[in-house]
mmCIF file with all atom_site columns, C-alpha atoms and ligand atoms in Angstrom:
data_model
loop_
_atom_site.group_PDB
_atom_site.id
_atom_site.type_symbol
_atom_site.label_atom_id
_atom_site.label_alt_id
_atom_site.label_comp_id
_atom_site.label_asym_id
_atom_site.label_entity_id
_atom_site.label_seq_id
_atom_site.pdbx_PDB_ins_code
_atom_site.Cartn_x
_atom_site.Cartn_y
_atom_site.Cartn_z
_atom_site.occupancy
_atom_site.B_iso_or_equiv
_atom_site.pdbx_formal_charge
_atom_site.auth_seq_id
_atom_site.auth_comp_id
_atom_site.auth_asym_id
_atom_site.auth_atom_id
_atom_site.pdbx_PDB_model_num
ATOM   1   C CA  . UNK A 1 1   ? 0.348   0.080  -0.147  1.00 96.00 ? 1   UNK A CA  1
ATOM   2   C CA  . UNK A 1 2   ? 1.266   3.348  -0.460  1.00 97.00 ? 2   UNK A CA  1
ATOM   3   C CA  . UNK A 1 3   ? 0.264   6.296  1.644   1.00 98.00 ? 3   UNK A CA  1
ATOM   4   C CA  . UNK A 1 4   ? -0.057  10.162 1.121   1.00 98.00 ? 4   UNK A CA  1
ATOM   5   C CA  . UNK A 1 5   ? -0.251  12.680 3.525   1.00 99.00 ? 5   UNK A CA  1
ATOM   6   C CA  . UNK A 1 6   ? -0.659  16.322 2.747   1.00 98.00 ? 6   UNK A CA  1
ATOM   7   C CA  . UNK A 1 7   ? -1.155  19.063 5.306   1.00 98.00 ? 7   UNK A CA  1
ATOM   8   C CA  . UNK A 1 8   ? -3.466  21.920 4.670   1.00 98.00 ? 8   UNK A CA  1
ATOM   9   C CA  . UNK A 1 9   ? -2.905  24.218 6.751   1.00 98.00 ? 9   UNK A CA  1
ATOM   10  C CA  . UNK A 1 10  ? -5.214  26.671 6.152   1.00 98.00 ? 10  UNK A CA  1
ATOM   11  C CA  . UNK A 1 11  ? -8.054  24.244 4.479   1.00 98.00 ? 11  UNK A CA  1
ATOM   12  C CA  . UNK A 1 12  ? -11.794 25.378 5.896   1.00 98.00 ? 12  UNK A CA  1
ATOM   13  C CA  . UNK A 1 13  ? -13.352 23.123 8.149   1.00 98.00 ? 13  UNK A CA  1
ATOM   14  C CA  . UNK A 1 14  ? -16.907 24.592 7.302   1.00 98.00 ? 14  UNK A CA  1
ATOM   15  C CA  . UNK A 1 15  ? -18.553 23.838 3.829   1.00 96.00 ? 15  UNK A CA  1
ATOM   16  C CA  . UNK A 1 16  ? -19.417 27.302 3.485   1.00 96.00 ? 16  UNK A CA  1
ATOM   17  C CA  . UNK A 1 17  ? -16.821 28.374 0.358   1.00 95.00 ? 17  UNK A CA  1
ATOM   18  C CA  . UNK A 1 18  ? -17.492 28.997 -2.888  1.00 96.00 ? 18  UNK A CA  1
ATOM   19  C CA  . UNK A 1 19  ? -17.184 25.510 -4.915  1.00 96.00 ? 19  UNK A CA  1
ATOM   20  C CA  . UNK A 1 20  ? -15.752 27.993 -7.796  1.00 95.00 ? 20  UNK A CA  1
ATOM   21  C CA  . UNK A 1 21  ? -13.125 29.269 -5.824  1.00 95.00 ? 21  UNK A CA  1
ATOM   22  C CA  . UNK A 1 22  ? -11.636 26.858 -3.410  1.00 96.00 ? 22  UNK A CA  1
ATOM   23  C CA  . UNK A 1 23  ? -8.130  28.733 -3.975  1.00 96.00 ? 23  UNK A CA  1
ATOM   24  C CA  . UNK A 1 24  ? -9.806  31.729 -2.560  1.00 94.00 ? 24  UNK A CA  1
ATOM   25  C CA  . UNK A 1 25  ? -12.427 30.805 -0.580  1.00 95.00 ? 25  UNK A CA  1
ATOM   26  C CA  . UNK A 1 26  ? -11.604 27.914 1.000   1.00 96.00 ? 26  UNK A CA  1
ATOM   27  C CA  . UNK A 1 27  ? -8.286  28.230 2.447   1.00 97.00 ? 27  UNK A CA  1
ATOM   28  C CA  . UNK A 1 28  ? -6.237  26.381 -0.748  1.00 98.00 ? 28  UNK A CA  1
ATOM   29  C CA  . UNK A 1 29  ? -8.155  23.232 -0.740  1.00 98.00 ? 29  UNK A CA  1
ATOM   30  C CA  . UNK A 1 30  ? -7.078  23.283 -4.784  1.00 98.00 ? 30  UNK A CA  1
ATOM   31  C CA  . UNK A 1 31  ? -4.074  22.093 -3.302  1.00 98.00 ? 31  UNK A CA  1
ATOM   32  C CA  . UNK A 1 32  ? -5.490  19.069 -1.784  1.00 98.00 ? 32  UNK A CA  1
ATOM   33  C CA  . UNK A 1 33  ? -7.952  18.203 -4.628  1.00 98.00 ? 33  UNK A CA  1
ATOM   34  C CA  . UNK A 1 34  ? -5.251  18.471 -7.410  1.00 98.00 ? 34  UNK A CA  1
ATOM   35  C CA  . UNK A 1 35  ? -3.104  16.229 -5.117  1.00 98.00 ? 35  UNK A CA  1
ATOM   36  C CA  . UNK A 1 36  ? -5.815  13.567 -4.404  1.00 98.00 ? 36  UNK A CA  1
ATOM   37  C CA  . UNK A 1 37  ? -6.134  13.711 -8.321  1.00 98.00 ? 37  UNK A CA  1
ATOM   38  C CA  . UNK A 1 38  ? -2.226  12.701 -8.262  1.00 98.00 ? 38  UNK A CA  1
ATOM   39  C CA  . UNK A 1 39  ? -2.351  10.365 -5.681  1.00 98.00 ? 39  UNK A CA  1
ATOM   40  C CA  . UNK A 1 40  ? -5.370  8.414  -7.471  1.00 98.00 ? 40  UNK A CA  1
ATOM   41  C CA  . UNK A 1 41  ? -5.650  8.796  -11.413 1.00 98.00 ? 41  UNK A CA  1
ATOM   42  C CA  . UNK A 1 42  ? -4.056  7.248  -14.165 1.00 97.00 ? 42  UNK A CA  1
ATOM   43  C CA  . UNK A 1 43  ? -5.278  6.867  -17.746 1.00 95.00 ? 43  UNK A CA  1
ATOM   44  C CA  . UNK A 1 44  ? -8.769  5.453  -17.708 1.00 90.00 ? 44  UNK A CA  1
ATOM   45  C CA  . UNK A 1 45  ? -8.543  4.038  -13.916 1.00 95.00 ? 45  UNK A CA  1
ATOM   46  C CA  . UNK A 1 46  ? -7.719  4.509  -10.600 1.00 97.00 ? 46  UNK A CA  1
ATOM   47  C CA  . UNK A 1 47  ? -5.012  2.941  -7.979  1.00 98.00 ? 47  UNK A CA  1
ATOM   48  C CA  . UNK A 1 48  ? -6.233  0.986  -5.651  1.00 97.00 ? 48  UNK A CA  1
ATOM   49  C CA  . UNK A 1 49  ? -3.201  0.347  -3.649  1.00 97.00 ? 49  UNK A CA  1
ATOM   50  C CA  . UNK A 1 50  ? -3.212  4.131  -2.431  1.00 98.00 ? 50  UNK A CA  1
ATOM   51  C CA  . UNK A 1 51  ? -4.514  5.854  0.323   1.00 98.00 ? 51  UNK A CA  1
ATOM   52  C CA  . UNK A 1 52  ? -4.678  9.646  0.623   1.00 98.00 ? 52  UNK A CA  1
ATOM   53  C CA  . UNK A 1 53  ? -4.467  11.567 3.695   1.00 98.00 ? 53  UNK A CA  1
ATOM   54  C CA  . UNK A 1 54  ? -5.108  15.054 4.894   1.00 98.00 ? 54  UNK A CA  1
ATOM   55  C CA  . UNK A 1 55  ? -6.226  17.269 7.909   1.00 98.00 ? 55  UNK A CA  1
ATOM   56  C CA  . UNK A 1 56  ? -7.307  20.200 7.214   1.00 98.00 ? 56  UNK A CA  1
ATOM   57  C CA  . UNK A 1 57  ? -6.402  22.908 9.952   1.00 98.00 ? 57  UNK A CA  1
ATOM   58  C CA  . UNK A 1 58  ? -8.404  26.178 9.063   1.00 98.00 ? 58  UNK A CA  1
ATOM   59  C CA  . UNK A 1 59  ? -11.330 27.827 10.426  1.00 98.00 ? 59  UNK A CA  1
ATOM   60  C CA  . UNK A 1 60  ? -13.514 27.576 11.863  1.00 98.00 ? 60  UNK A CA  1
ATOM   61  C CA  . UNK A 1 61  ? -13.848 23.512 13.349  1.00 98.00 ? 61  UNK A CA  1
ATOM   62  C CA  . UNK A 1 62  ? -10.266 22.136 12.950  1.00 98.00 ? 62  UNK A CA  1
ATOM   63  C CA  . UNK A 1 63  ? -8.758  19.448 13.166  1.00 98.00 ? 63  UNK A CA  1
ATOM   64  C CA  . UNK A 1 64  ? -10.950 17.368 10.541  1.00 98.00 ? 64  UNK A CA  1
ATOM   65  C CA  . UNK A 1 65  ? -9.114  14.720 9.307   1.00 98.00 ? 65  UNK A CA  1
ATOM   66  C CA  . UNK A 1 66  ? -9.832  13.029 6.087   1.00 98.00 ? 66  UNK A CA  1
ATOM   67  C CA  . UNK A 1 67  ? -8.834  9.829  4.245   1.00 98.00 ? 67  UNK A CA  1
ATOM   68  C CA  . UNK A 1 68  ? -9.479  8.633  0.935   1.00 98.00 ? 68  UNK A CA  1
ATOM   69  C CA  . UNK A 1 69  ? -9.424  5.005  0.265   1.00 98.00 ? 69  UNK A CA  1
ATOM   70  C CA  . UNK A 1 70  ? -8.221  3.930  -3.801  1.00 98.00 ? 70  UNK A CA  1
ATOM   71  C CA  . UNK A 1 71  ? -10.408 0.740  -3.593  1.00 98.00 ? 71  UNK A CA  1
ATOM   72  C CA  . UNK A 1 72  ? -13.066 1.633  -1.867  1.00 98.00 ? 72  UNK A CA  1
ATOM   73  C CA  . UNK A 1 73  ? -13.423 5.274  -3.942  1.00 98.00 ? 73  UNK A CA  1
ATOM   74  C CA  . UNK A 1 74  ? -16.680 5.468  -6.053  1.00 96.00 ? 74  UNK A CA  1
ATOM   75  C CA  . UNK A 1 75  ? -18.265 7.855  -8.229  1.00 94.00 ? 75  UNK A CA  1
ATOM   76  C CA  . UNK A 1 76  ? -15.471 10.611 -7.736  1.00 97.00 ? 76  UNK A CA  1
ATOM   77  C CA  . UNK A 1 77  ? -14.305 11.938 -11.331 1.00 96.00 ? 77  UNK A CA  1
ATOM   78  C CA  . UNK A 1 78  ? -10.696 13.383 -11.442 1.00 97.00 ? 78  UNK A CA  1
ATOM   79  C CA  . UNK A 1 79  ? -11.191 17.229 -12.468 1.00 97.00 ? 79  UNK A CA  1
ATOM   80  C CA  . UNK A 1 80  ? -10.296 19.297 -9.581  1.00 97.00 ? 80  UNK A CA  1
ATOM   81  C CA  . UNK A 1 81  ? -14.317 20.678 -9.331  1.00 97.00 ? 81  UNK A CA  1
ATOM   82  C CA  . UNK A 1 82  ? -15.660 17.524 -8.698  1.00 98.00 ? 82  UNK A CA  1
ATOM   83  C CA  . UNK A 1 83  ? -12.584 16.100 -6.143  1.00 98.00 ? 83  UNK A CA  1
ATOM   84  C CA  . UNK A 1 84  ? -13.831 19.421 -4.290  1.00 98.00 ? 84  UNK A CA  1
ATOM   85  C CA  . UNK A 1 85  ? -17.326 18.825 -4.311  1.00 98.00 ? 85  UNK A CA  1
ATOM   86  C CA  . UNK A 1 86  ? -16.390 15.150 -2.828  1.00 98.00 ? 86  UNK A CA  1
ATOM   87  C CA  . UNK A 1 87  ? -14.323 17.325 -0.118  1.00 98.00 ? 87  UNK A CA  1
ATOM   88  C CA  . UNK A 1 88  ? -16.874 19.962 0.725   1.00 98.00 ? 88  UNK A CA  1
ATOM   89  C CA  . UNK A 1 89  ? -19.220 16.735 1.500   1.00 98.00 ? 89  UNK A CA  1
ATOM   90  C CA  . UNK A 1 90  ? -16.670 15.179 3.731   1.00 98.00 ? 90  UNK A CA  1
ATOM   91  C CA  . UNK A 1 91  ? -16.257 18.774 5.592   1.00 98.00 ? 91  UNK A CA  1
ATOM   92  C CA  . UNK A 1 92  ? -20.548 18.895 6.087   1.00 98.00 ? 92  UNK A CA  1
ATOM   93  C CA  . UNK A 1 93  ? -20.752 15.421 6.844   1.00 98.00 ? 93  UNK A CA  1
ATOM   94  C CA  . UNK A 1 94  ? -18.092 15.387 9.268   1.00 98.00 ? 94  UNK A CA  1
ATOM   95  C CA  . UNK A 1 95  ? -19.272 14.232 13.180  1.00 98.00 ? 95  UNK A CA  1
ATOM   96  C CA  . UNK A 1 96  ? -17.691 15.074 16.044  1.00 97.00 ? 96  UNK A CA  1
ATOM   97  C CA  . UNK A 1 97  ? -17.322 11.210 17.852  1.00 95.00 ? 97  UNK A CA  1
ATOM   98  C CA  . UNK A 1 98  ? -17.476 8.969  15.237  1.00 98.00 ? 98  UNK A CA  1
ATOM   99  C CA  . UNK A 1 99  ? -15.563 8.535  11.968  1.00 98.00 ? 99  UNK A CA  1
ATOM   100 C CA  . UNK A 1 100 ? -18.051 9.082  9.417   1.00 98.00 ? 100 UNK A CA  1
ATOM   101 C CA  . UNK A 1 101 ? -17.848 7.545  5.509   1.00 98.00 ? 101 UNK A CA  1
ATOM   102 C CA  . UNK A 1 102 ? -19.707 10.564 4.084   1.00 98.00 ? 102 UNK A CA  1
ATOM   103 C CA  . UNK A 1 103 ? -19.238 9.177  0.570   1.00 98.00 ? 103 UNK A CA  1
ATOM   104 C CA  . UNK A 1 104 ? -18.292 5.703  -0.376  1.00 98.00 ? 104 UNK A CA  1
ATOM   105 C CA  . UNK A 1 105 ? -14.336 5.390  0.210   1.00 98.00 ? 105 UNK A CA  1
ATOM   106 C CA  . UNK A 1 106 ? -13.918 9.073  2.152   1.00 98.00 ? 106 UNK A CA  1
ATOM   107 C CA  . UNK A 1 107 ? -13.971 9.466  5.588   1.00 98.00 ? 107 UNK A CA  1
ATOM   108 C CA  . UNK A 1 108 ? -14.181 12.023 8.011   1.00 98.00 ? 108 UNK A CA  1
ATOM   109 C CA  . UNK A 1 109 ? -13.323 12.369 11.490  1.00 98.00 ? 109 UNK A CA  1
ATOM   110 C CA  . UNK A 1 110 ? -11.420 14.738 14.394  1.00 98.00 ? 110 UNK A CA  1
ATOM   111 C CA  . UNK A 1 111 ? -7.788  13.235 14.604  1.00 98.00 ? 111 UNK A CA  1
ATOM   112 C CA  . UNK A 1 112 ? -4.291  15.075 15.267  1.00 98.00 ? 112 UNK A CA  1
ATOM   113 C CA  . UNK A 1 113 ? -1.175  14.394 13.025  1.00 98.00 ? 113 UNK A CA  1
ATOM   114 C CA  . UNK A 1 114 ? 0.160   12.652 16.238  1.00 98.00 ? 114 UNK A CA  1
ATOM   115 C CA  . UNK A 1 115 ? -3.449  10.486 16.121  1.00 98.00 ? 115 UNK A CA  1
ATOM   116 C CA  . UNK A 1 116 ? -2.959  9.774  12.494  1.00 98.00 ? 116 UNK A CA  1
ATOM   117 C CA  . UNK A 1 117 ? 0.645   8.908  12.562  1.00 98.00 ? 117 UNK A CA  1
ATOM   118 C CA  . UNK A 1 118 ? 0.513   6.554  16.024  1.00 98.00 ? 118 UNK A CA  1
ATOM   119 C CA  . UNK A 1 119 ? -2.186  4.651  13.945  1.00 98.00 ? 119 UNK A CA  1
ATOM   120 C CA  . UNK A 1 120 ? -0.281  4.045  11.055  1.00 98.00 ? 120 UNK A CA  1
ATOM   121 C CA  . UNK A 1 121 ? 3.048   3.421  13.051  1.00 98.00 ? 121 UNK A CA  1
ATOM   122 C CA  . UNK A 1 122 ? 3.964   0.018  11.571  1.00 97.00 ? 122 UNK A CA  1
ATOM   123 C CA  . UNK A 1 123 ? 4.062   1.880  8.073   1.00 98.00 ? 123 UNK A CA  1
ATOM   124 C CA  . UNK A 1 124 ? 7.634   3.241  7.014   1.00 98.00 ? 124 UNK A CA  1
ATOM   125 C CA  . UNK A 1 125 ? 7.625   7.654  7.160   1.00 98.00 ? 125 UNK A CA  1
ATOM   126 C CA  . UNK A 1 126 ? 9.328   9.181  4.596   1.00 98.00 ? 126 UNK A CA  1
ATOM   127 C CA  . UNK A 1 127 ? 9.152   13.244 5.131   1.00 98.00 ? 127 UNK A CA  1
ATOM   128 C CA  . UNK A 1 128 ? 9.440   15.211 1.477   1.00 98.00 ? 128 UNK A CA  1
ATOM   129 C CA  . UNK A 1 129 ? 11.477  18.225 2.030   1.00 98.00 ? 129 UNK A CA  1
ATOM   130 C CA  . UNK A 1 130 ? 14.202  19.834 -0.465  1.00 98.00 ? 130 UNK A CA  1
ATOM   131 C CA  . UNK A 1 131 ? 17.064  19.400 2.059   1.00 96.00 ? 131 UNK A CA  1
ATOM   132 C CA  . UNK A 1 132 ? 16.579  15.354 2.732   1.00 97.00 ? 132 UNK A CA  1
ATOM   133 C CA  . UNK A 1 133 ? 18.480  12.292 1.202   1.00 97.00 ? 133 UNK A CA  1
ATOM   134 C CA  . UNK A 1 134 ? 18.281  12.027 -2.740  1.00 98.00 ? 134 UNK A CA  1
ATOM   135 C CA  . UNK A 1 135 ? 15.563  9.618  -3.122  1.00 97.00 ? 135 UNK A CA  1
ATOM   136 C CA  . UNK A 1 136 ? 17.490  7.346  -5.408  1.00 95.00 ? 136 UNK A CA  1
ATOM   137 C CA  . UNK A 1 137 ? 19.675  6.444  -2.395  1.00 96.00 ? 137 UNK A CA  1
ATOM   138 C CA  . UNK A 1 138 ? 16.808  5.394  -0.582  1.00 95.00 ? 138 UNK A CA  1
ATOM   139 C CA  . UNK A 1 139 ? 15.515  2.083  -0.200  1.00 93.00 ? 139 UNK A CA  1
ATOM   140 C CA  . UNK A 1 140 ? 11.530  3.002  0.077   1.00 95.00 ? 140 UNK A CA  1
ATOM   141 C CA  . UNK A 1 141 ? 9.648   0.324  1.615   1.00 94.00 ? 141 UNK A CA  1
ATOM   142 C CA  . UNK A 1 142 ? 6.389   -1.632 0.074   1.00 92.00 ? 142 UNK A CA  1
ATOM   143 C CA  . UNK A 1 143 ? 4.340   0.383  2.834   1.00 95.00 ? 143 UNK A CA  1
ATOM   144 C CA  . UNK A 1 144 ? 5.572   3.492  2.748   1.00 98.00 ? 144 UNK A CA  1
ATOM   145 C CA  . UNK A 1 145 ? 3.629   6.730  3.668   1.00 98.00 ? 145 UNK A CA  1
ATOM   146 C CA  . UNK A 1 146 ? 5.006   10.345 2.635   1.00 98.00 ? 146 UNK A CA  1
ATOM   147 C CA  . UNK A 1 147 ? 4.481   13.283 4.310   1.00 98.00 ? 147 UNK A CA  1
ATOM   148 C CA  . UNK A 1 148 ? 4.041   16.162 2.545   1.00 98.00 ? 148 UNK A CA  1
ATOM   149 C CA  . UNK A 1 149 ? 3.360   19.852 3.038   1.00 98.00 ? 149 UNK A CA  1
ATOM   150 C CA  . UNK A 1 150 ? 1.029   22.302 1.328   1.00 98.00 ? 150 UNK A CA  1
ATOM   151 C CA  . UNK A 1 151 ? 2.229   26.155 0.841   1.00 95.00 ? 151 UNK A CA  1
ATOM   152 C CA  . UNK A 1 152 ? 4.255   25.590 3.882   1.00 96.00 ? 152 UNK A CA  1
ATOM   153 C CA  . UNK A 1 153 ? 6.206   22.902 5.395   1.00 97.00 ? 153 UNK A CA  1
ATOM   154 C CA  . UNK A 1 154 ? 5.452   21.036 8.808   1.00 98.00 ? 154 UNK A CA  1
ATOM   155 C CA  . UNK A 1 155 ? 6.418   22.693 11.864  1.00 98.00 ? 155 UNK A CA  1
ATOM   156 C CA  . UNK A 1 156 ? 8.852   21.815 13.989  1.00 98.00 ? 156 UNK A CA  1
ATOM   157 C CA  . UNK A 1 157 ? 6.171   19.734 16.498  1.00 98.00 ? 157 UNK A CA  1
ATOM   158 C CA  . UNK A 1 158 ? 4.938   17.809 13.529  1.00 98.00 ? 158 UNK A CA  1
ATOM   159 C CA  . UNK A 1 159 ? 8.390   16.900 12.220  1.00 98.00 ? 159 UNK A CA  1
ATOM   160 C CA  . UNK A 1 160 ? 9.202   15.977 15.668  1.00 98.00 ? 160 UNK A CA  1
ATOM   161 C CA  . UNK A 1 161 ? 6.828   13.458 15.493  1.00 98.00 ? 161 UNK A CA  1
ATOM   162 C CA  . UNK A 1 162 ? 7.791   11.729 12.768  1.00 98.00 ? 162 UNK A CA  1
ATOM   163 C CA  . UNK A 1 163 ? 11.210  11.717 14.303  1.00 98.00 ? 163 UNK A CA  1
ATOM   164 C CA  . UNK A 1 164 ? 10.048  9.939  17.072  1.00 98.00 ? 164 UNK A CA  1
ATOM   165 C CA  . UNK A 1 165 ? 8.591   7.208  14.445  1.00 98.00 ? 165 UNK A CA  1
ATOM   166 C CA  . UNK A 1 166 ? 11.417  6.967  12.653  1.00 97.00 ? 166 UNK A CA  1
ATOM   167 C CA  . UNK A 1 167 ? 10.810  9.184  9.429   1.00 98.00 ? 167 UNK A CA  1
ATOM   168 C CA  . UNK A 1 168 ? 13.472  9.347  6.750   1.00 98.00 ? 168 UNK A CA  1
ATOM   169 C CA  . UNK A 1 169 ? 13.929  12.692 4.988   1.00 98.00 ? 169 UNK A CA  1
ATOM   170 C CA  . UNK A 1 170 ? 13.715  12.105 1.553   1.00 98.00 ? 170 UNK A CA  1
ATOM   171 C CA  . UNK A 1 171 ? 14.164  15.152 -1.298  1.00 98.00 ? 171 UNK A CA  1
ATOM   172 C CA  . UNK A 1 172 ? 13.562  15.353 -4.888  1.00 98.00 ? 172 UNK A CA  1
ATOM   173 C CA  . UNK A 1 173 ? 16.155  17.352 -5.346  1.00 98.00 ? 173 UNK A CA  1
ATOM   174 C CA  . UNK A 1 174 ? 16.778  20.622 -4.860  1.00 97.00 ? 174 UNK A CA  1
ATOM   175 C CA  . UNK A 1 175 ? 13.985  22.510 -6.581  1.00 98.00 ? 175 UNK A CA  1
ATOM   176 C CA  . UNK A 1 176 ? 11.109  23.496 -4.490  1.00 98.00 ? 176 UNK A CA  1
ATOM   177 C CA  . UNK A 1 177 ? 8.084   21.423 -6.432  1.00 98.00 ? 177 UNK A CA  1
ATOM   178 C CA  . UNK A 1 178 ? 4.686   21.944 -6.153  1.00 98.00 ? 178 UNK A CA  1
ATOM   179 C CA  . UNK A 1 179 ? 3.068   19.167 -3.689  1.00 98.00 ? 179 UNK A CA  1
ATOM   180 C CA  . UNK A 1 180 ? 0.944   17.540 -6.498  1.00 98.00 ? 180 UNK A CA  1
ATOM   181 C CA  . UNK A 1 181 ? 3.899   17.134 -8.604  1.00 98.00 ? 181 UNK A CA  1
ATOM   182 C CA  . UNK A 1 182 ? 5.730   15.622 -6.141  1.00 98.00 ? 182 UNK A CA  1
ATOM   183 C CA  . UNK A 1 183 ? 2.800   13.093 -5.566  1.00 98.00 ? 183 UNK A CA  1
ATOM   184 C CA  . UNK A 1 184 ? 2.815   12.468 -9.247  1.00 98.00 ? 184 UNK A CA  1
ATOM   185 C CA  . UNK A 1 185 ? 6.869   11.925 -9.601  1.00 98.00 ? 185 UNK A CA  1
ATOM   186 C CA  . UNK A 1 186 ? 6.552   9.166  -6.232  1.00 98.00 ? 186 UNK A CA  1
ATOM   187 C CA  . UNK A 1 187 ? 3.605   7.422  -8.092  1.00 98.00 ? 187 UNK A CA  1
ATOM   188 C CA  . UNK A 1 188 ? 5.746   6.904  -11.638 1.00 98.00 ? 188 UNK A CA  1
ATOM   189 C CA  . UNK A 1 189 ? 8.911   6.324  -9.650  1.00 97.00 ? 189 UNK A CA  1
ATOM   190 C CA  . UNK A 1 190 ? 7.840   3.600  -7.714  1.00 96.00 ? 190 UNK A CA  1
ATOM   191 C CA  . UNK A 1 191 ? 5.824   2.079  -10.704 1.00 96.00 ? 191 UNK A CA  1
ATOM   192 C CA  . UNK A 1 192 ? 8.607   1.860  -12.653 1.00 94.00 ? 192 UNK A CA  1
ATOM   193 C CA  . UNK A 1 193 ? 11.018  0.488  -9.393  1.00 88.00 ? 193 UNK A CA  1
ATOM   194 C CA  . UNK A 1 194 ? 8.483   -2.341 -8.654  1.00 74.00 ? 194 UNK A CA  1
HETATM 195 C C1  . SAM B 2 .   ? 5.517   23.965 -2.131  1.00 71.87 ? 201 SAM B C1  1
HETATM 196 S S1  . SAM B 2 .   ? 6.406   23.390 -1.084  1.00 71.87 ? 201 SAM B S1  1
HETATM 197 C C2  . SAM B 2 .   ? 6.470   23.922 0.040   1.00 71.87 ? 201 SAM B C2  1
HETATM 198 C C3  . SAM B 2 .   ? 7.288   25.333 0.296   1.00 71.87 ? 201 SAM B C3  1
HETATM 199 C C4  . SAM B 2 .   ? 8.316   25.152 -0.288  1.00 71.87 ? 201 SAM B C4  1
HETATM 200 N N1  . SAM B 2 .   ? 9.356   24.188 1.088   1.00 71.87 ? 201 SAM B N1  1
HETATM 201 C C5  . SAM B 2 .   ? 9.089   26.815 0.282   1.00 71.87 ? 201 SAM B C5  1
HETATM 202 O O1  . SAM B 2 .   ? 9.846   26.723 0.872   1.00 71.87 ? 201 SAM B O1  1
HETATM 203 O O2  . SAM B 2 .   ? 8.662   27.342 -0.457  1.00 71.87 ? 201 SAM B O2  1
HETATM 204 C C6  . SAM B 2 .   ? 5.003   22.107 -1.003  1.00 71.87 ? 201 SAM B C6  1
HETATM 205 C C7  . SAM B 2 .   ? 5.312   20.756 -0.491  1.00 71.87 ? 201 SAM B C7  1
HETATM 206 O O3  . SAM B 2 .   ? 6.230   19.647 -1.875  1.00 71.87 ? 201 SAM B O3  1
HETATM 207 C C8  . SAM B 2 .   ? 7.528   18.776 -0.855  1.00 71.87 ? 201 SAM B C8  1
HETATM 208 N N2  . SAM B 2 .   ? 8.458   19.244 -1.827  1.00 71.87 ? 201 SAM B N2  1
HETATM 209 C C9  . SAM B 2 .   ? 8.792   20.283 -2.790  1.00 71.87 ? 201 SAM B C9  1
HETATM 210 N N3  . SAM B 2 .   ? 9.996   20.363 -3.231  1.00 71.87 ? 201 SAM B N3  1
HETATM 211 C C10 . SAM B 2 .   ? 10.505  18.983 -2.878  1.00 71.87 ? 201 SAM B C10 1
HETATM 212 C C11 . SAM B 2 .   ? 11.552  18.604 -3.392  1.00 71.87 ? 201 SAM B C11 1
HETATM 213 N N4  . SAM B 2 .   ? 12.239  18.955 -4.506  1.00 71.87 ? 201 SAM B N4  1
HETATM 214 N N5  . SAM B 2 .   ? 11.774  17.135 -2.592  1.00 71.87 ? 201 SAM B N5  1
HETATM 215 C C12 . SAM B 2 .   ? 10.898  16.521 -1.478  1.00 71.87 ? 201 SAM B C12 1
HETATM 216 N N6  . SAM B 2 .   ? 10.092  17.453 -1.262  1.00 71.87 ? 201 SAM B N6  1
HETATM 217 C C13 . SAM B 2 .   ? 9.552   18.685 -1.896  1.00 71.87 ? 201 SAM B C13 1
HETATM 218 C C14 . SAM B 2 .   ? 7.485   19.395 0.473   1.00 71.87 ? 201 SAM B C14 1
HETATM 219 O O4  . SAM B 2 .   ? 6.835   18.214 1.374   1.00 71.87 ? 201 SAM B O4  1
HETATM 220 C C15 . SAM B 2 .   ? 6.769   20.496 0.474   1.00 71.87 ? 201 SAM B C15 1
HETATM 221 O O5  . SAM B 2 .   ? 6.332   20.576 1.831   1.00 71.87 ? 201 SAM B O5  1
#
């Protein structure tokens, strides 16, 4: 299984945003929608061996954890607007005290970053950053859990949680790429390796 976690530093935690302007009115949920596209879609099909995770840290009700499971995902189309509609449903259908499957394959719940990392502690964590070890020098495991920032990198407290769980810092080079492009690259890189 491949896991991708993208932090949504300002992603809105209420559904009261304009679906036609997720960049302006939803705390850059457009970035998350593009990352979902890069995580799952191949031509005419979906990757069933991918799980995508994000935590929305924007107002007014953070944190909301959204998990998307490739092998259960139904009805979602690859375009950014359609993915955003499903993210909006996940936020609107979130409930405080239980995990809700808001649409097939998409789950919303209240979890902190530490909760998520603890839940997946059996995975091998890779923190993506320009200053890590070059990916070609890393033997990426079958059960990889990649962690990426959005417009902003993770903060020191989150990095410390990852260090406690033995995360390796991995770089794709010195250039700072868009998060969705990093995910696309990682998928192709791993496809070619296996
Ligand atoms: C747009 S970058 C974040 C901001 C960027 N670090 C900066 O200071 O401008 C989004 C995320 O993509 C990942 N990323 C971008 N370029 C990368 C690279 N060359 N190697 C590894 N990860 C990268 C990191 O996880 C980063 O947090």
